Short mmCIF file of C-alpha atoms and ligand atoms in Angstrom, two decimals:
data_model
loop_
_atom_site.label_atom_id
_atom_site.label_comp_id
_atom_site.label_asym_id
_atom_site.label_seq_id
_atom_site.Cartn_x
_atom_site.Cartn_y
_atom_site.Cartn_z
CA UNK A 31 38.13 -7.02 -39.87
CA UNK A 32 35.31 -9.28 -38.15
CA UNK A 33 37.86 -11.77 -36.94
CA UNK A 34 39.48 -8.49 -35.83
CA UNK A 35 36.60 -7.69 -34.08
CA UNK A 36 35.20 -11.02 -32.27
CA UNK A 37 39.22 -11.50 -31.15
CA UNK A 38 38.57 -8.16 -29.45
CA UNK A 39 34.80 -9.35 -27.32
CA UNK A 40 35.17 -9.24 -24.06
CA UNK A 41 35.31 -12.11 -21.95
CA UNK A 42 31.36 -13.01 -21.11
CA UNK A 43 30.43 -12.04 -17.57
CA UNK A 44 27.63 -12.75 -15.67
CA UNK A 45 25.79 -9.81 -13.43
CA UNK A 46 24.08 -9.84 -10.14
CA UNK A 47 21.30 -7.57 -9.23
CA UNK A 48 23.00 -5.06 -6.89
CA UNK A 49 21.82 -5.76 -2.68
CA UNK A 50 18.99 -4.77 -1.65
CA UNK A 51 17.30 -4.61 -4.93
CA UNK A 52 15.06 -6.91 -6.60
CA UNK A 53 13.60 -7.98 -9.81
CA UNK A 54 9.94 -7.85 -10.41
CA UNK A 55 9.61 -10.19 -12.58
CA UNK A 56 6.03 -10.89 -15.44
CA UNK A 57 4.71 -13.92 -13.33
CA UNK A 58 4.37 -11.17 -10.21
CA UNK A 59 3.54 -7.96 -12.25
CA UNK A 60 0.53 -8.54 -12.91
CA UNK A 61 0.05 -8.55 -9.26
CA UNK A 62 1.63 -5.02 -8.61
CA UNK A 63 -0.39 -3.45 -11.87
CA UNK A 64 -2.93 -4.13 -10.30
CA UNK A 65 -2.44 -3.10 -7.01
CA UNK A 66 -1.07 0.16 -8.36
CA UNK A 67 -4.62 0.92 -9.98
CA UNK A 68 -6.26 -0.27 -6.68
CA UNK A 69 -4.46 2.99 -5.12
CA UNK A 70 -4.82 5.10 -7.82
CA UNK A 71 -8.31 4.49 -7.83
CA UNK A 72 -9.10 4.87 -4.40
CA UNK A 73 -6.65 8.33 -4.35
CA UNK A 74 -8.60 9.74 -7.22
CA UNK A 75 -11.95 8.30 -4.37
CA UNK A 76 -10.30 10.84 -2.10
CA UNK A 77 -9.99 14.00 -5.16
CA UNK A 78 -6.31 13.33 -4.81
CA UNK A 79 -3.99 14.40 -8.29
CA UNK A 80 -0.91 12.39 -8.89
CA UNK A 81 2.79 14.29 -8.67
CA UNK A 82 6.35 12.62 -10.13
CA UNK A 83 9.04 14.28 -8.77
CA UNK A 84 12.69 13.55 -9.93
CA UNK A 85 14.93 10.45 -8.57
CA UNK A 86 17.45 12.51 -7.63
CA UNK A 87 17.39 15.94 -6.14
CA UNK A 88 20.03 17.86 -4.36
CA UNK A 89 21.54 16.26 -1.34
CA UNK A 90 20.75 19.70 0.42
CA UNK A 91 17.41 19.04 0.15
CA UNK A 92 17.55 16.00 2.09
CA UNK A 93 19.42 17.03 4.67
CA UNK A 94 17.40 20.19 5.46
CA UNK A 95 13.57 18.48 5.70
CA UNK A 96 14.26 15.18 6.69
CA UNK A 97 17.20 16.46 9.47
CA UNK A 98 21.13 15.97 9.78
CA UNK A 99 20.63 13.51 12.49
CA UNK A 100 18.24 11.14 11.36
CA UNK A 101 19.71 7.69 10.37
CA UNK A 102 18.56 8.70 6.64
CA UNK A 103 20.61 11.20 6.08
CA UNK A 104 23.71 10.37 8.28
CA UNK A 105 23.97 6.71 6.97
CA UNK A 106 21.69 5.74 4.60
CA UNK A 107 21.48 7.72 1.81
CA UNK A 108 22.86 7.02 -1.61
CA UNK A 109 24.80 10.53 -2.61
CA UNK A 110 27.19 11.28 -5.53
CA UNK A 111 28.86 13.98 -7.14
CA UNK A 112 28.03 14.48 -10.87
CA UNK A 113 30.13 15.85 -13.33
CA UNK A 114 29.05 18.94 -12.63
CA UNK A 115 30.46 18.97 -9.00
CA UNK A 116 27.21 18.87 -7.66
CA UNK A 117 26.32 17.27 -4.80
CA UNK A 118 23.04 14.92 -6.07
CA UNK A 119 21.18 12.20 -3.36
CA UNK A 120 18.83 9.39 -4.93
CA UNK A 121 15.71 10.22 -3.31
CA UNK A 122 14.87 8.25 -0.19
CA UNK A 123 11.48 9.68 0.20
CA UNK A 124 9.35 11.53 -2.08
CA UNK A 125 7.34 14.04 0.31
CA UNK A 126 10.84 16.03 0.46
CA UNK A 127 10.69 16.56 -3.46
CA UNK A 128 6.87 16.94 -3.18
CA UNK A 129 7.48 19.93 -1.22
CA UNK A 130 10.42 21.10 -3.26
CA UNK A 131 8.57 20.96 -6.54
CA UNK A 132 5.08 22.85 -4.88
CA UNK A 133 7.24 25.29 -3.95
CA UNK A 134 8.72 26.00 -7.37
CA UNK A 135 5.88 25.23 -9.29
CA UNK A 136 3.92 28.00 -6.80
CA UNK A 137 1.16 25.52 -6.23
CA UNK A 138 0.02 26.55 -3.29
CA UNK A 139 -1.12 30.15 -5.24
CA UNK A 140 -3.27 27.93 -7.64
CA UNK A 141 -5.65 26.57 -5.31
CA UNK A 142 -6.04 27.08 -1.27
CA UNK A 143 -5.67 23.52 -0.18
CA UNK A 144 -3.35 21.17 -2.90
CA UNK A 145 -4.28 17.14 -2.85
CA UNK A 146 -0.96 15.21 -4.02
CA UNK A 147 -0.06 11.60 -4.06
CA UNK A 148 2.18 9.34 -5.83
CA UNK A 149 3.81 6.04 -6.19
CA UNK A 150 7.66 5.74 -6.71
CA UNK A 151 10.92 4.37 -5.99
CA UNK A 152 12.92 5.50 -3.17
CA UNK A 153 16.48 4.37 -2.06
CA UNK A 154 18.06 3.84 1.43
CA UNK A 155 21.38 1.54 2.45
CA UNK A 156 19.78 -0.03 5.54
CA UNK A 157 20.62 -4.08 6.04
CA UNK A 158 17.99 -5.62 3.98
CA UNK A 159 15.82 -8.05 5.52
CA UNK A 160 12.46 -8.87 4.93
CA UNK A 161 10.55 -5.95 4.45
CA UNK A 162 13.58 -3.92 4.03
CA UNK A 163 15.04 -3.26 0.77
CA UNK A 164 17.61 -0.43 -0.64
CA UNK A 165 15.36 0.38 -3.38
CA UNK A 166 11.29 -0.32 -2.53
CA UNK A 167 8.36 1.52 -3.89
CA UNK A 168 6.70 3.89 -1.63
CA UNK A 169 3.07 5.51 -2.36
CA UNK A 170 1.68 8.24 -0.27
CA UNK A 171 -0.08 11.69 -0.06
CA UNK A 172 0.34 15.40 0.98
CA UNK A 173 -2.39 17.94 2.00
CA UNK A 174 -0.88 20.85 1.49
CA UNK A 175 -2.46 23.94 3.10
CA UNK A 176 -4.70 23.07 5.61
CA UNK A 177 -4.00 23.52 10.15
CA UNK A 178 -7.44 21.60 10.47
CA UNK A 179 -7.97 18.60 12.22
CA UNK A 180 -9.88 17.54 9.58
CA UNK A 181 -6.62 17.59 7.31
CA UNK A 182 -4.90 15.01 9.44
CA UNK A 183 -7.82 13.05 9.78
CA UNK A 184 -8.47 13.19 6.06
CA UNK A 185 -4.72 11.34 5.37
CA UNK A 186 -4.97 8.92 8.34
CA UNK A 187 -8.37 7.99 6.13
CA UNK A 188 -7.02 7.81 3.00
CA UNK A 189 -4.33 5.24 4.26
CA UNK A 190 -6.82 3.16 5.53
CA UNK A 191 -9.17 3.62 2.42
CA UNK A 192 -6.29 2.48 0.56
CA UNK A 193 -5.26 -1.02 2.97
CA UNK A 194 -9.60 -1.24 2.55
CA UNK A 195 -9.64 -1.14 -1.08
CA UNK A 196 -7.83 -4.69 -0.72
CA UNK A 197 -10.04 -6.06 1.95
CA UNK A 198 -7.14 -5.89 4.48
CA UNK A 199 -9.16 -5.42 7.78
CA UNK A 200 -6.33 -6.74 10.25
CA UNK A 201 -3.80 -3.69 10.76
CA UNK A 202 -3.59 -1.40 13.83
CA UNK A 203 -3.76 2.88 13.79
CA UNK A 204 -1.20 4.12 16.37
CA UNK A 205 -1.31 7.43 17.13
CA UNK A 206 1.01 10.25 19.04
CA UNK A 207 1.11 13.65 18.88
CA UNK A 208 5.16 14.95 18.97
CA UNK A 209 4.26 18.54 19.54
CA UNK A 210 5.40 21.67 18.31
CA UNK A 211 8.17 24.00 18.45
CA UNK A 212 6.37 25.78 22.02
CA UNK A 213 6.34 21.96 23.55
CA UNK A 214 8.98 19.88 22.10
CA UNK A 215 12.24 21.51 23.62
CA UNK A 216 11.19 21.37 26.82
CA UNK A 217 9.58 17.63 26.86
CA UNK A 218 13.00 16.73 25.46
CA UNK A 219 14.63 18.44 28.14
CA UNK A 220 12.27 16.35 30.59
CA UNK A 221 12.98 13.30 29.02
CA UNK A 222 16.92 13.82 29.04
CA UNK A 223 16.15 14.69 33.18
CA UNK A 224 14.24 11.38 33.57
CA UNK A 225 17.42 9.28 31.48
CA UNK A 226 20.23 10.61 32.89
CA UNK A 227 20.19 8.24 36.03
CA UNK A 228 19.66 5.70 33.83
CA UNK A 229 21.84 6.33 31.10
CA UNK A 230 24.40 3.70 31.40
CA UNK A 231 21.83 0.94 30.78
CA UNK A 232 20.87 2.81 27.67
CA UNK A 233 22.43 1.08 24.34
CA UNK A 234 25.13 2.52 22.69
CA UNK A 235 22.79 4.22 19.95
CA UNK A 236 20.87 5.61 22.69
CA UNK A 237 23.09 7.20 24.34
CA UNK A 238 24.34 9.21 21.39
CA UNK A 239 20.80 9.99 20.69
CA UNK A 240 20.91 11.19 24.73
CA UNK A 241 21.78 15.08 23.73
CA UNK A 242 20.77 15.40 20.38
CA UNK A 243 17.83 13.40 19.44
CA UNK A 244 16.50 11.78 22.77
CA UNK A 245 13.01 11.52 21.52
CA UNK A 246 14.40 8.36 19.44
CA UNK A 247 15.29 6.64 22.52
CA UNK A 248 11.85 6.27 22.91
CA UNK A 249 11.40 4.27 19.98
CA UNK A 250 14.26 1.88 20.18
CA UNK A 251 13.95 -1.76 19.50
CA UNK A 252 16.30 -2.78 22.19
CA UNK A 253 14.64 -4.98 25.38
CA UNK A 254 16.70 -3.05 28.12
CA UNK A 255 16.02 0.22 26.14
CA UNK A 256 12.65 -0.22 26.48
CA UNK A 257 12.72 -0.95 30.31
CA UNK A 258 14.31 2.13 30.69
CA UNK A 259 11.59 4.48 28.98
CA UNK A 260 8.75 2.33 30.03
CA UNK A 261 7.72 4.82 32.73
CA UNK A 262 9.49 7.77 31.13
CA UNK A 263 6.95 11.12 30.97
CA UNK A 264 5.08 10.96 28.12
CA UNK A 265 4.91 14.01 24.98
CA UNK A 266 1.30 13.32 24.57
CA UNK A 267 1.11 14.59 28.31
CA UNK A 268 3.51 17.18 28.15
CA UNK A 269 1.78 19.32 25.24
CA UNK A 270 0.88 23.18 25.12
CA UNK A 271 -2.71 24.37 24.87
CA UNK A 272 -2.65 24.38 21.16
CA UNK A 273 -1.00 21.01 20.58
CA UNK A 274 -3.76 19.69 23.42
CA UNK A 275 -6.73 21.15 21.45
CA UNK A 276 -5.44 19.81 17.94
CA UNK A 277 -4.58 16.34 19.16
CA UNK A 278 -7.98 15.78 21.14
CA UNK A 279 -9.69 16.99 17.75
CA UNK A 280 -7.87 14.49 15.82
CA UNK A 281 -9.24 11.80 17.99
CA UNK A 282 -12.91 13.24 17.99
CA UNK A 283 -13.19 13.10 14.44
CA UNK A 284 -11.51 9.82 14.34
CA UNK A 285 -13.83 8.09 16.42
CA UNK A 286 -16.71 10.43 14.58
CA UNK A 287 -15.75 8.54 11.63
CA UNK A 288 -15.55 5.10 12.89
CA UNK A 289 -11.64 5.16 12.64
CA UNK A 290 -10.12 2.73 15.21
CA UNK A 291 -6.59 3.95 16.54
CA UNK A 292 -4.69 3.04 19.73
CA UNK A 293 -2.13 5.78 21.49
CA UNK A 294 1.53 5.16 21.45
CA UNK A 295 3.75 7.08 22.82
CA UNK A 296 6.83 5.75 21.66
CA UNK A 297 5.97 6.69 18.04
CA UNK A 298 8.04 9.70 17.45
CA UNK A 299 8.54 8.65 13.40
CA UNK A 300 11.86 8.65 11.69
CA UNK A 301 12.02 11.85 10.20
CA UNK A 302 12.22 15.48 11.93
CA UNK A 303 9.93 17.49 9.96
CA UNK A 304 6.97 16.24 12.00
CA UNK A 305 5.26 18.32 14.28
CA UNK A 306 1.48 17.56 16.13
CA UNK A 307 0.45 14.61 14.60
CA UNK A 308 2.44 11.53 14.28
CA UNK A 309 1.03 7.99 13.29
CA UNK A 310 1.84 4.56 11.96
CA UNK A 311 -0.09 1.60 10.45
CA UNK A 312 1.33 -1.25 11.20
CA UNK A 313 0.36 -5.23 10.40
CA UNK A 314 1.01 -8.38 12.54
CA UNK A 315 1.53 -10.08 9.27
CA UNK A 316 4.96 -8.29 8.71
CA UNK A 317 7.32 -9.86 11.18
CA UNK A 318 9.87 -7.90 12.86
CA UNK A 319 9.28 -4.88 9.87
CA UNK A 320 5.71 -4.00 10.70
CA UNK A 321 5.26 -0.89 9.42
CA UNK A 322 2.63 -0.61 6.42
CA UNK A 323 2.67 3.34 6.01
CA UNK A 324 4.14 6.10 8.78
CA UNK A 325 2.68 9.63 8.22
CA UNK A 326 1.87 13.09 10.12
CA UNK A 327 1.79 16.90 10.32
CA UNK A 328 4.73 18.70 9.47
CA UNK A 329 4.04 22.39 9.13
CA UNK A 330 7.09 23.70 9.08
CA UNK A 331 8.86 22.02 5.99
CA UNK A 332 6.75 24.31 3.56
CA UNK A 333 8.32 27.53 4.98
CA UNK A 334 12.02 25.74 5.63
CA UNK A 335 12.32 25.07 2.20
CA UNK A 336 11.47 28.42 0.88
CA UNK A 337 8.23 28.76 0.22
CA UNK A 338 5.02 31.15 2.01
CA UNK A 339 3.97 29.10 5.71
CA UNK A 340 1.97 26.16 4.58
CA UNK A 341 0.55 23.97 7.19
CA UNK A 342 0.90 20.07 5.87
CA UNK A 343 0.08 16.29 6.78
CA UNK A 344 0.64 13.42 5.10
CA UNK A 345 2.02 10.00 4.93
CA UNK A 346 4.26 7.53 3.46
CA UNK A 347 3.68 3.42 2.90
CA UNK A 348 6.00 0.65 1.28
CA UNK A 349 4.42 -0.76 -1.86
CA UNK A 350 6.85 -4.03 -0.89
CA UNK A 351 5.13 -4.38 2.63
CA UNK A 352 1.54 -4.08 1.04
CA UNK A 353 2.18 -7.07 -1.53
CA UNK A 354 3.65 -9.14 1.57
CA UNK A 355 0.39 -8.77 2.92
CA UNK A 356 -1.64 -9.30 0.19
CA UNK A 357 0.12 -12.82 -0.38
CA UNK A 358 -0.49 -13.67 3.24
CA UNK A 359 -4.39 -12.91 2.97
CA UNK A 360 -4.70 -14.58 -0.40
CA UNK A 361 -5.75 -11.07 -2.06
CA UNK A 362 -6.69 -12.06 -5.58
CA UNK A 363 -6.92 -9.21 -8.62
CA UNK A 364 -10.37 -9.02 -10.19
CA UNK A 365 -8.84 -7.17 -13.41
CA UNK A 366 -9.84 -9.29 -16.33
CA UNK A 367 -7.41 -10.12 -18.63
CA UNK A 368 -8.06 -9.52 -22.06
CA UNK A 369 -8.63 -12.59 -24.40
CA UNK A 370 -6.06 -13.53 -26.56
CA UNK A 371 -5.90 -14.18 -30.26
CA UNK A 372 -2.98 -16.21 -31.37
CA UNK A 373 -2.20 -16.07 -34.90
CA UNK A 374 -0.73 -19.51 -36.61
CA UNK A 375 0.86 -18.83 -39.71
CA UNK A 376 2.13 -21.80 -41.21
CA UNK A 377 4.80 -20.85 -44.04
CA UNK A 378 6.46 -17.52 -45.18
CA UNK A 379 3.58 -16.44 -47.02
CA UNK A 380 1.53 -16.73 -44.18
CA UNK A 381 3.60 -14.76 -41.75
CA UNK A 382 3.37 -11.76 -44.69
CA UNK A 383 -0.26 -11.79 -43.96
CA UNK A 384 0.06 -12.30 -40.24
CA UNK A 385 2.19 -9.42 -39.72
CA UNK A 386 -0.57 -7.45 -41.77
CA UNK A 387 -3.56 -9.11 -39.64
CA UNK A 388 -1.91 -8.60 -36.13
CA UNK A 389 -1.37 -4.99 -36.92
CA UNK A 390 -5.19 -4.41 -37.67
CA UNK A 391 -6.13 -6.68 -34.84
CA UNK A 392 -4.34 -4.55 -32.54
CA UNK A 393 -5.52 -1.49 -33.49
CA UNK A 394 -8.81 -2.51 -33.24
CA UNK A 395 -8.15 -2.93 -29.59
CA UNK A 396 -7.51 -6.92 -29.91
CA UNK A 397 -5.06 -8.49 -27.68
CA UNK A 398 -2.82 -10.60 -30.03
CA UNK A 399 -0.07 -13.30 -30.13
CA UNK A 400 2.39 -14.32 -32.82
CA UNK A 401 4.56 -17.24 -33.33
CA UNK A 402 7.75 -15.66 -33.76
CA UNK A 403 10.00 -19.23 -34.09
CA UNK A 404 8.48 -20.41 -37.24
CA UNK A 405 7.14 -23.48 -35.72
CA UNK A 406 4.73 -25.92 -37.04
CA UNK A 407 1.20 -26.13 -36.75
CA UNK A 408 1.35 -28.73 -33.28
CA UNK A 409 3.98 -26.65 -31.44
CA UNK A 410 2.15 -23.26 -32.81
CA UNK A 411 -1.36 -24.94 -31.13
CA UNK A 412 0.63 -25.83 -27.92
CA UNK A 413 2.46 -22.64 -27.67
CA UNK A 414 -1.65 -21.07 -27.70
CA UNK A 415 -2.86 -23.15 -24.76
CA UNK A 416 0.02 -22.33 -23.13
CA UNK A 417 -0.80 -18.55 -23.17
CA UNK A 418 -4.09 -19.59 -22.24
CA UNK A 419 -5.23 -17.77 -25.68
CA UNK A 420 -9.05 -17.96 -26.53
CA UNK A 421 -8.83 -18.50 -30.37
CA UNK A 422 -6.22 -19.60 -32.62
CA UNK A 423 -6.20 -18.15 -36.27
CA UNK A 424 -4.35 -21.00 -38.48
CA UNK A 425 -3.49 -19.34 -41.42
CA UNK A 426 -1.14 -21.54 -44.64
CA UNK A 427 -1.30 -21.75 -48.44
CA UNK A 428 -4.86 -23.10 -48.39
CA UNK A 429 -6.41 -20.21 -46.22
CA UNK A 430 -4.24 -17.89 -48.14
CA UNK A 431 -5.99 -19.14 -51.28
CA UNK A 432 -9.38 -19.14 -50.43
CA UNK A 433 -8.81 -15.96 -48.38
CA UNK A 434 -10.46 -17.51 -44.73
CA UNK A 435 -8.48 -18.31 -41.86
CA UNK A 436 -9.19 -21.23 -39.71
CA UNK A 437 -10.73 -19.86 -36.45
CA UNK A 438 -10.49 -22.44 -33.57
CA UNK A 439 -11.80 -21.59 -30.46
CA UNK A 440 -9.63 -22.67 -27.85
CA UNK A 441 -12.00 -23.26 -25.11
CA UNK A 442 -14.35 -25.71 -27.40
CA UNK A 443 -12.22 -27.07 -29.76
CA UNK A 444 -14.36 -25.90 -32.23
CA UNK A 445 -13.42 -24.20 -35.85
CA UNK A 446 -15.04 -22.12 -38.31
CA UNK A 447 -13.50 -20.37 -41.19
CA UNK A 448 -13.55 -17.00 -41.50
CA UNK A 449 -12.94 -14.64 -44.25
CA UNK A 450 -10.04 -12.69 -43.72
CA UNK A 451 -12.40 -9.60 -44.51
CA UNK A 452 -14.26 -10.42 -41.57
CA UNK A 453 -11.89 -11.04 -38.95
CA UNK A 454 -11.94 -8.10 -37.20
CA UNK A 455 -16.02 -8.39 -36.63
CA UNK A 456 -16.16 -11.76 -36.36
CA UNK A 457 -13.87 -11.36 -32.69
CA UNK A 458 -15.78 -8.04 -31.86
CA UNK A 459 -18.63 -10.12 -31.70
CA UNK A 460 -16.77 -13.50 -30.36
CA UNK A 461 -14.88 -12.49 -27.98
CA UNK A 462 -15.61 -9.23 -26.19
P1 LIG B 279 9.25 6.18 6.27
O1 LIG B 279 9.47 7.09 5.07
O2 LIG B 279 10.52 5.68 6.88
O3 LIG B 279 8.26 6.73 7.22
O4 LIG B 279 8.59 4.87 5.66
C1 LIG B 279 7.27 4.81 5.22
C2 LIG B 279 6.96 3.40 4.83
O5 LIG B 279 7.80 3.00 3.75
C3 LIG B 279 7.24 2.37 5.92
O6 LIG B 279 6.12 2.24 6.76
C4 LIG B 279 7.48 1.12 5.12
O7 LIG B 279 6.25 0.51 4.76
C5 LIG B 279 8.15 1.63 3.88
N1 LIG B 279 9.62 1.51 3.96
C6 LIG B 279 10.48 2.36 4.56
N2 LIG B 279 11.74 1.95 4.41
C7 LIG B 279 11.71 0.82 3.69
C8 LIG B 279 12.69 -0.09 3.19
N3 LIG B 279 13.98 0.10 3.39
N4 LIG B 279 12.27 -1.16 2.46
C9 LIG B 279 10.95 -1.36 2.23
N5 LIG B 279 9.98 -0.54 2.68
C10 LIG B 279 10.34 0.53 3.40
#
């Protein structure tokens, strides 16, 4: 029957991590721990609580907030049907399932104005480049309830607490205002006036963004696109009385709070669910993908997704882009690493008791390593300064008979025996 069964294995096959993708592997994830508690810290700074919406919602869901046209939903997203004959989408932005789950959880009845954030994957089939992945990490935050000023000024803040919090002083606010339902339609209608003489010099993408989406053609990479729209009429100039009163608020209390930001009105942001407020951080340290975080007002999205009008700003920022920049300014983490105790048992007897030992170590709080290949003493001691361990515990039929372990510390050399009664105190005091 076992021949049986090893004739049957499968030919070996090796695997490659799927495009786009990546493995984070221990040498870096130290790095991302702690940059995650950097922004959880400085989130919980701001009185923000932490959400975890599902991977995968429904595909609808997508397509309603972020918008039909946007290249997200028309060609990037990953969407499947499950067993059920549902139609499911990996997410490939959280403030979409944000939304859906304040709506359904009624969280906007528990307290007037909601602080969310959180940090998660999200999925997109764009060409990957640097800076561009198919699955990244994204972090980010939604106020949820507030029209103020004060609101949008409070995210824009946070984002730059955050990029702070790592002593990253060299990124740039851009700012724009894309208006509201009273202004939009008829800048758009503006812009398509000003185009249409020139809209055989557009690109190819432009010009199917001419009808439906012009405000995009105001954001396009493309040199001759960017001739074209160079003089073009301007939202920012084009607003109603409301969207002029907000926007010039926003900068008051910007420049109130010492918040540098620069006006661009070619930021019009991805996604459609924005309306007033639009902004960007981006780096020079990026190359061509110099977006940190992209954020704004959207105060529609509440209401379009079913739930009571709830005015909302927030923003979104690539975990991957953050760690590109961290490596470029030499960002170092302070978190100390806990000293390690590396356990040398020397003989089967030995490991008995180290088993026992590491157990009580541990749950004392002690950070502890085990030879697990049954190696002698040398290799055990050279495995230990590998680790960079602070004390080894040799432990064989000796020790076991006299009932003290061999305590060398690693960063003098020195050894003292220790009754095995008195390990546990003997590190509280040592090492800690
Ligand atoms: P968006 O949701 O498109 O506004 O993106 C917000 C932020 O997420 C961007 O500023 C980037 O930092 C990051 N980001 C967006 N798409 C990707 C991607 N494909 N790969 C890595 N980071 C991304």
């Amino acid at each position: 029957m076992r021949y049986a069964l090893c004739a049957m294995r499968p030919t070996p096959m090796r695997f490659q991590k799927i495009k786009g993708t990546r493995d984070i592997l221990p040498e870096e994830i130290g790095r991302w721990q702690a940059a995650e508690a950097v922004i959880h810290q400085v989130m919980a700074r701001f009185g923000f609580s932490e959400i975890r919406p599902p991977i995968f919602e429904e595909t609808e869901l997508f397509a309603r907030s972020i918008g039909q046209l946007t290249d997200i939903v028309s060609k990037e997203m990953y969407s499947f049907v499950d067993r059920g004959e549902k139609n499911l989408t990996l997410r490939p932005e959280l403030t979409a399932g944000v939304v859906r789950a304040f709506v359904e959880n009624n969280l906007g009845k528990k307290q007037p104005v909601n602080k969310l954030y959180y940090l998660g994957s999200a999925f997109r089939q764009e060409n990957p480049q640097a800076g561009r992945q198919r699955q990244f990490q994204q972090f980010g935050a939604e106020i949820l309830g507030s029209p103020e000023p004060a609101a949008d000024v409070e995210a824009i803040s946070l984002s730059m607490a955050v990029y702070r919090a790592f002593q990253l002083e060299r990124f740039v606010v851009k700012l724009n205002s894309v208006g509201d339902v009273v202004c939009r339609e008829p800048y758009k209608q503006k812009l398509r006036e000003y185009l249409r003489p020139r809209f055989d010099r557009l690109c190819k993408t432009c010009q199917q963004r001419f009808e439906k989406n012009p405000l995009r053609i105001l954001d396009c990479k493309e040199a001759g696109c960017r001739v074209e729209t160079a003089e073009a009429p301007k939202l920012f100039d084009e607003l109603c009385e409301n969207c002029v009163r907000h926007f010039a608020r926003v900068q008051q209390l910007l420049e109130a709070g010492g918040m540098k930001y620069e006006l661009d009105f070619r930021l019009v942001r991805g996604l459609d669910y924005y309306t007033r407020t639009a902004y960007e951080i981006t780096s020079d340290q990026l190359g061509a993908q110099d977006a940190l975080c992209g954020g704004g007002r959207y105060d529609l999205l509440v209401e379009e997704l079913g739930g009571d009008a709830t005015p909302a700003v927030g923003f979104a920022a690539g975990m991957e882009r953050l760690m590109m920049v961290l490596e470029k300014i030499g960002w170092q983490p302070t978190t100390p690493k806990a000293p390690i105790i590396f356990l040398a048992p020397l003989g089967e007897a030995a490991v008995l008791w180290a088993v026992q030992a590491a157990a009580q170590l541990r749950q004392n709080g002690m950070t502890v390593e085990m030879d697990l290949l049954n190696r002698g003493l040398k290799a055990q001691l050279r495995e230990a300064n590998r680790q960079q361990a602070r004390f080894a515990v040799i432990v064989g039929d000796n020790e076991l008979q006299t009932q003290h372990a061999a305590v060398r510390d690693l960063t003098s050399s020195q050894q003292t025996e220790v009754a095995f009664v008195d390990l546990i105190s003997y590190f509280q005091q040592n090492s800690f």
